[in-house]
Amino acid sequence: MEWDDLLRKHLGEFGRFQKFTSLLAILVGPTVGLTLVAMTFLAATPEHHCRVFGNTSSVGHRYSTEGYNLSIPLENIGGTWKYSSCLMYKNSNGTATSSNGTTSCTHGWEYDRTIYQSTIVTEYDLVCWRSWLKGLGQSTFMAGVGVGGIFFGIISDRFVF
């Protein structure tokens, strides 16, 4: 006896209910997949640096090498010297100088908005010492998916509507 014949004998034909269930699974599948990868785009971290001019925007000084040298220290990242994303020079007497040490960003951050206009990272400043919150959000979501899958899987097996 062939495998198909054995299945057909014990389970029956692939009927209307099985076709309907398969169609629903095919329609729901892509949306479930999109929710699992949504954080890639919703929580993207664009290039950023400290806002160094108080509450006013430093956009006009963004590409000024002199403004960077006076405000943001260089860091060796992977063998390349880049301006720090999380540190700025301490401010004394209204001017930032490299001789008075560094501190964390006191006025917030400025983000490169050429790719992403707004993400949860830019809205809630989830960079530097707060970057762990981005991973916590993804972990919480996945824990909810796991617990919900187990809970509603058991419920769906117990009750038939």
PDB file of C-alpha atoms in Angstrom:
ATOM      1  CA  MET A   1       0.000   0.000   0.000  1.00  0.00           C
ATOM      2  CA  GLU A   2       1.312   3.485  -0.907  1.00  0.00           C
ATOM      3  CA  TRP A   3       1.683   6.303   1.624  1.00  0.00           C
ATOM      4  CA  ASP A   4      -0.965   8.474  -0.123  1.00  0.00           C
ATOM      5  CA  ASP A   5      -3.450   5.613  -0.108  1.00  0.00           C
ATOM      6  CA  LEU A   6      -2.823   5.013   3.588  1.00  0.00           C
ATOM      7  CA  LEU A   7      -3.363   8.692   4.425  1.00  0.00           C
ATOM      8  CA  ARG A   8      -6.523   8.870   2.295  1.00  0.00           C
ATOM      9  CA  LYS A   9      -7.908   5.736   3.959  1.00  0.00           C
ATOM     10  CA  HIS A  10      -7.373   6.973   7.533  1.00  0.00           C
ATOM     11  CA  LEU A  11      -7.686  10.757   7.170  1.00  0.00           C
ATOM     12  CA  GLY A  12      -9.978  11.192   4.215  1.00  0.00           C
ATOM     13  CA  GLU A  13      -9.688  13.468   1.188  1.00  0.00           C
ATOM     14  CA  PHE A  14      -8.263  16.989   1.065  1.00  0.00           C
ATOM     15  CA  GLY A  15     -11.665  18.636   1.325  1.00  0.00           C
ATOM     16  CA  ARG A  16     -13.155  22.105   1.468  1.00  0.00           C
ATOM     17  CA  PHE A  17     -12.213  22.703   5.118  1.00  0.00           C
ATOM     18  CA  GLN A  18      -8.563  21.797   4.518  1.00  0.00           C
ATOM     19  CA  LYS A  19      -8.426  24.057   1.472  1.00  0.00           C
ATOM     20  CA  PHE A  20      -9.941  26.951   3.432  1.00  0.00           C
ATOM     21  CA  THR A  21      -7.515  26.440   6.336  1.00  0.00           C
ATOM     22  CA  SER A  22      -4.551  26.286   3.962  1.00  0.00           C
ATOM     23  CA  LEU A  23      -5.666  29.492   2.241  1.00  0.00           C
ATOM     24  CA  LEU A  24      -5.921  31.310   5.592  1.00  0.00           C
ATOM     25  CA  ALA A  25      -2.454  30.117   6.593  1.00  0.00           C
ATOM     26  CA  ILE A  26      -1.004  31.342   3.296  1.00  0.00           C
ATOM     27  CA  LEU A  27      -2.668  34.761   3.682  1.00  0.00           C
ATOM     28  CA  VAL A  28      -1.594  35.248   7.311  1.00  0.00           C
ATOM     29  CA  GLY A  29       1.980  34.011   6.853  1.00  0.00           C
ATOM     30  CA  PRO A  30       3.514  37.129   5.232  1.00  0.00           C
ATOM     31  CA  THR A  31       1.985  39.505   7.782  1.00  0.00           C
ATOM     32  CA  VAL A  32       3.363  37.430  10.658  1.00  0.00           C
ATOM     33  CA  GLY A  33       6.777  37.485   9.012  1.00  0.00           C
ATOM     34  CA  LEU A  34       6.629  41.269   8.627  1.00  0.00           C
ATOM     35  CA  THR A  35       5.893  41.796  12.323  1.00  0.00           C
ATOM     36  CA  LEU A  36       8.934  39.707  13.234  1.00  0.00           C
ATOM     37  CA  VAL A  37      11.314  41.862  11.159  1.00  0.00           C
ATOM     38  CA  ALA A  38       9.576  45.206  11.816  1.00  0.00           C
ATOM     39  CA  MET A  39      12.062  46.227  14.513  1.00  0.00           C
ATOM     40  CA  THR A  40      14.803  46.256  11.886  1.00  0.00           C
ATOM     41  CA  PHE A  41      13.177  49.352  10.428  1.00  0.00           C
ATOM     42  CA  LEU A  42      11.256  50.772  13.380  1.00  0.00           C
ATOM     43  CA  ALA A  43      14.324  50.765  15.634  1.00  0.00           C
ATOM     44  CA  ALA A  44      17.060  51.591  13.134  1.00  0.00           C
ATOM     45  CA  THR A  45      19.918  53.577  14.660  1.00  0.00           C
ATOM     46  CA  PRO A  46      21.122  56.316  12.308  1.00  0.00           C
ATOM     47  CA  GLU A  47      24.473  58.069  12.593  1.00  0.00           C
ATOM     48  CA  HIS A  48      24.377  60.499  15.505  1.00  0.00           C
ATOM     49  CA  HIS A  49      26.468  62.837  17.615  1.00  0.00           C
ATOM     50  CA  CYS A  50      25.969  65.056  20.634  1.00  0.00           C
ATOM     51  CA  ARG A  51      23.958  68.243  20.271  1.00  0.00           C
ATOM     52  CA  VAL A  52      26.548  70.714  21.463  1.00  0.00           C
ATOM     53  CA  PHE A  53      24.778  74.058  21.199  1.00  0.00           C
ATOM     54  CA  GLY A  54      22.222  73.704  23.976  1.00  0.00           C
ATOM     55  CA  ASN A  55      18.601  73.505  22.917  1.00  0.00           C
ATOM     56  CA  THR A  56      19.242  75.025  19.512  1.00  0.00           C
ATOM     57  CA  SER A  57      20.070  72.819  16.579  1.00  0.00           C
ATOM     58  CA  SER A  58      23.692  72.397  15.597  1.00  0.00           C
ATOM     59  CA  VAL A  59      22.720  71.481  12.025  1.00  0.00           C
ATOM     60  CA  GLY A  60      24.456  74.563  10.680  1.00  0.00           C
ATOM     61  CA  HIS A  61      27.670  73.408  12.349  1.00  0.00           C
ATOM     62  CA  ARG A  62      27.249  69.714  11.500  1.00  0.00           C
ATOM     63  CA  TYR A  63      29.789  69.656   8.688  1.00  0.00           C
ATOM     64  CA  SER A  64      32.094  72.234  10.188  1.00  0.00           C
ATOM     65  CA  THR A  65      35.389  70.544  11.101  1.00  0.00           C
ATOM     66  CA  GLU A  66      36.214  73.370  13.457  1.00  0.00           C
ATOM     67  CA  GLY A  67      32.889  72.933  15.269  1.00  0.00           C
ATOM     68  CA  TYR A  68      33.509  69.204  15.635  1.00  0.00           C
ATOM     69  CA  ASN A  69      37.088  69.647  16.842  1.00  0.00           C
ATOM     70  CA  LEU A  70      35.961  72.075  19.552  1.00  0.00           C
ATOM     71  CA  SER A  71      32.982  70.033  20.665  1.00  0.00           C
ATOM     72  CA  ILE A  72      33.338  66.302  19.990  1.00  0.00           C
ATOM     73  CA  PRO A  73      36.381  64.109  20.725  1.00  0.00           C
ATOM     74  CA  LEU A  74      37.799  61.579  18.270  1.00  0.00           C
ATOM     75  CA  GLU A  75      37.627  57.844  19.035  1.00  0.00           C
ATOM     76  CA  ASN A  76      39.534  54.974  17.476  1.00  0.00           C
ATOM     77  CA  ILE A  77      36.801  52.604  16.263  1.00  0.00           C
ATOM     78  CA  GLY A  78      38.090  49.550  14.429  1.00  0.00           C
ATOM     79  CA  GLY A  79      41.352  51.254  13.501  1.00  0.00           C
ATOM     80  CA  THR A  80      39.600  54.347  12.114  1.00  0.00           C
ATOM     81  CA  TRP A  81      39.423  57.678  13.903  1.00  0.00           C
ATOM     82  CA  LYS A  82      35.841  58.968  14.027  1.00  0.00           C
ATOM     83  CA  TYR A  83      34.006  61.618  15.958  1.00  0.00           C
ATOM     84  CA  SER A  84      32.426  60.176  19.101  1.00  0.00           C
ATOM     85  CA  SER A  85      28.708  59.392  19.077  1.00  0.00           C
ATOM     86  CA  CYS A  86      28.319  59.467  22.847  1.00  0.00           C
ATOM     87  CA  LEU A  87      30.846  61.958  24.237  1.00  0.00           C
ATOM     88  CA  MET A  88      31.452  65.671  24.035  1.00  0.00           C
ATOM     89  CA  TYR A  89      33.971  68.008  25.592  1.00  0.00           C
ATOM     90  CA  LYS A  90      32.948  69.587  28.884  1.00  0.00           C
ATOM     91  CA  ASN A  91      31.737  73.142  28.592  1.00  0.00           C
ATOM     92  CA  SER A  92      33.410  75.848  30.645  1.00  0.00           C
ATOM     93  CA  ASN A  93      32.663  79.569  30.354  1.00  0.00           C
ATOM     94  CA  GLY A  94      30.368  78.978  27.380  1.00  0.00           C
ATOM     95  CA  THR A  95      33.017  77.448  25.116  1.00  0.00           C
ATOM     96  CA  ALA A  96      33.946  73.798  24.689  1.00  0.00           C
ATOM     97  CA  THR A  97      37.635  72.999  24.600  1.00  0.00           C
ATOM     98  CA  SER A  98      39.557  69.763  24.439  1.00  0.00           C
ATOM     99  CA  SER A  99      41.622  70.666  27.514  1.00  0.00           C
ATOM    100  CA  ASN A 100      38.833  70.195  30.058  1.00  0.00           C
ATOM    101  CA  GLY A 101      37.889  66.515  29.556  1.00  0.00           C
ATOM    102  CA  THR A 102      34.820  64.784  28.201  1.00  0.00           C
ATOM    103  CA  THR A 103      31.304  64.107  29.386  1.00  0.00           C
ATOM    104  CA  SER A 104      28.251  62.302  28.084  1.00  0.00           C
ATOM    105  CA  CYS A 105      25.872  64.229  25.854  1.00  0.00           C
ATOM    106  CA  THR A 106      24.147  66.810  28.029  1.00  0.00           C
ATOM    107  CA  HIS A 107      21.879  68.437  25.429  1.00  0.00           C
ATOM    108  CA  GLY A 108      20.681  65.309  23.611  1.00  0.00           C
ATOM    109  CA  TRP A 109      21.707  64.040  20.197  1.00  0.00           C
ATOM    110  CA  GLU A 110      21.478  65.055  16.573  1.00  0.00           C
ATOM    111  CA  TYR A 111      20.660  62.317  14.062  1.00  0.00           C
ATOM    112  CA  ASP A 112      21.398  61.887  10.384  1.00  0.00           C
ATOM    113  CA  ARG A 113      17.916  61.873   8.844  1.00  0.00           C
ATOM    114  CA  THR A 114      18.866  61.140   5.227  1.00  0.00           C
ATOM    115  CA  ILE A 115      17.628  57.515   5.382  1.00  0.00           C
ATOM    116  CA  TYR A 116      15.170  57.472   8.300  1.00  0.00           C
ATOM    117  CA  GLN A 117      13.202  60.577   9.213  1.00  0.00           C
ATOM    118  CA  SER A 118      12.021  59.110  12.497  1.00  0.00           C
ATOM    119  CA  THR A 119      12.530  55.839  14.374  1.00  0.00           C
ATOM    120  CA  ILE A 120      11.904  54.880  17.987  1.00  0.00           C
ATOM    121  CA  VAL A 121      15.633  55.376  18.539  1.00  0.00           C
ATOM    122  CA  THR A 122      15.491  59.013  17.410  1.00  0.00           C
ATOM    123  CA  GLU A 123      12.184  59.708  19.164  1.00  0.00           C
ATOM    124  CA  TYR A 124      13.302  58.399  22.568  1.00  0.00           C
ATOM    125  CA  ASP A 125      17.101  58.841  22.248  1.00  0.00           C
ATOM    126  CA  LEU A 126      17.842  55.109  22.578  1.00  0.00           C
ATOM    127  CA  VAL A 127      21.549  55.532  21.905  1.00  0.00           C
ATOM    128  CA  CYS A 128      24.741  55.263  23.937  1.00  0.00           C
ATOM    129  CA  TRP A 129      23.960  54.323  27.536  1.00  0.00           C
ATOM    130  CA  ARG A 130      20.243  53.825  26.703  1.00  0.00           C
ATOM    131  CA  SER A 131      20.804  51.529  23.695  1.00  0.00           C
ATOM    132  CA  TRP A 132      19.972  48.450  25.782  1.00  0.00           C
ATOM    133  CA  LEU A 133      16.310  49.546  25.786  1.00  0.00           C
ATOM    134  CA  LYS A 134      16.065  48.821  22.067  1.00  0.00           C
ATOM    135  CA  GLY A 135      17.054  45.188  22.658  1.00  0.00           C
ATOM    136  CA  LEU A 136      14.703  44.995  25.633  1.00  0.00           C
ATOM    137  CA  GLY A 137      11.798  46.034  23.417  1.00  0.00           C
ATOM    138  CA  GLN A 138      12.565  43.324  20.863  1.00  0.00           C
ATOM    139  CA  SER A 139      13.077  40.699  23.578  1.00  0.00           C
ATOM    140  CA  THR A 140       9.796  41.627  25.264  1.00  0.00           C
ATOM    141  CA  PHE A 141       7.958  41.352  21.948  1.00  0.00           C
ATOM    142  CA  MET A 142       9.452  37.928  21.202  1.00  0.00           C
ATOM    143  CA  ALA A 143       8.679  36.707  24.756  1.00  0.00           C
ATOM    144  CA  GLY A 144       5.072  37.787  24.202  1.00  0.00           C
ATOM    145  CA  VAL A 145       4.983  35.905  20.895  1.00  0.00           C
ATOM    146  CA  GLY A 146       6.321  32.772  22.595  1.00  0.00           C
ATOM    147  CA  VAL A 147       3.983  32.905  25.597  1.00  0.00           C
ATOM    148  CA  GLY A 148       1.022  33.835  23.382  1.00  0.00           C
ATOM    149  CA  GLY A 149       1.781  30.971  21.016  1.00  0.00           C
ATOM    150  CA  ILE A 150       1.879  28.459  23.822  1.00  0.00           C
ATOM    151  CA  PHE A 151      -1.166  29.859  25.650  1.00  0.00           C
ATOM    152  CA  PHE A 152      -3.411  30.316  22.620  1.00  0.00           C
ATOM    153  CA  GLY A 153      -2.198  27.043  21.118  1.00  0.00           C
ATOM    154  CA  ILE A 154      -3.446  25.199  24.207  1.00  0.00           C
ATOM    155  CA  ILE A 155      -6.693  27.190  24.238  1.00  0.00           C
ATOM    156  CA  SER A 156      -7.338  26.458  20.568  1.00  0.00           C
ATOM    157  CA  ASP A 157      -6.861  22.739  21.164  1.00  0.00           C
ATOM    158  CA  ARG A 158      -9.300  22.706  24.078  1.00  0.00           C
ATOM    159  CA  PHE A 159     -12.156  24.777  22.631  1.00  0.00           C
ATOM    160  CA  VAL A 160     -13.761  24.432  19.226  1.00  0.00           C
ATOM    161  CA  PHE A 161     -15.887  27.313  18.036  1.00  0.00           C
TER     162      PHE A 161
END
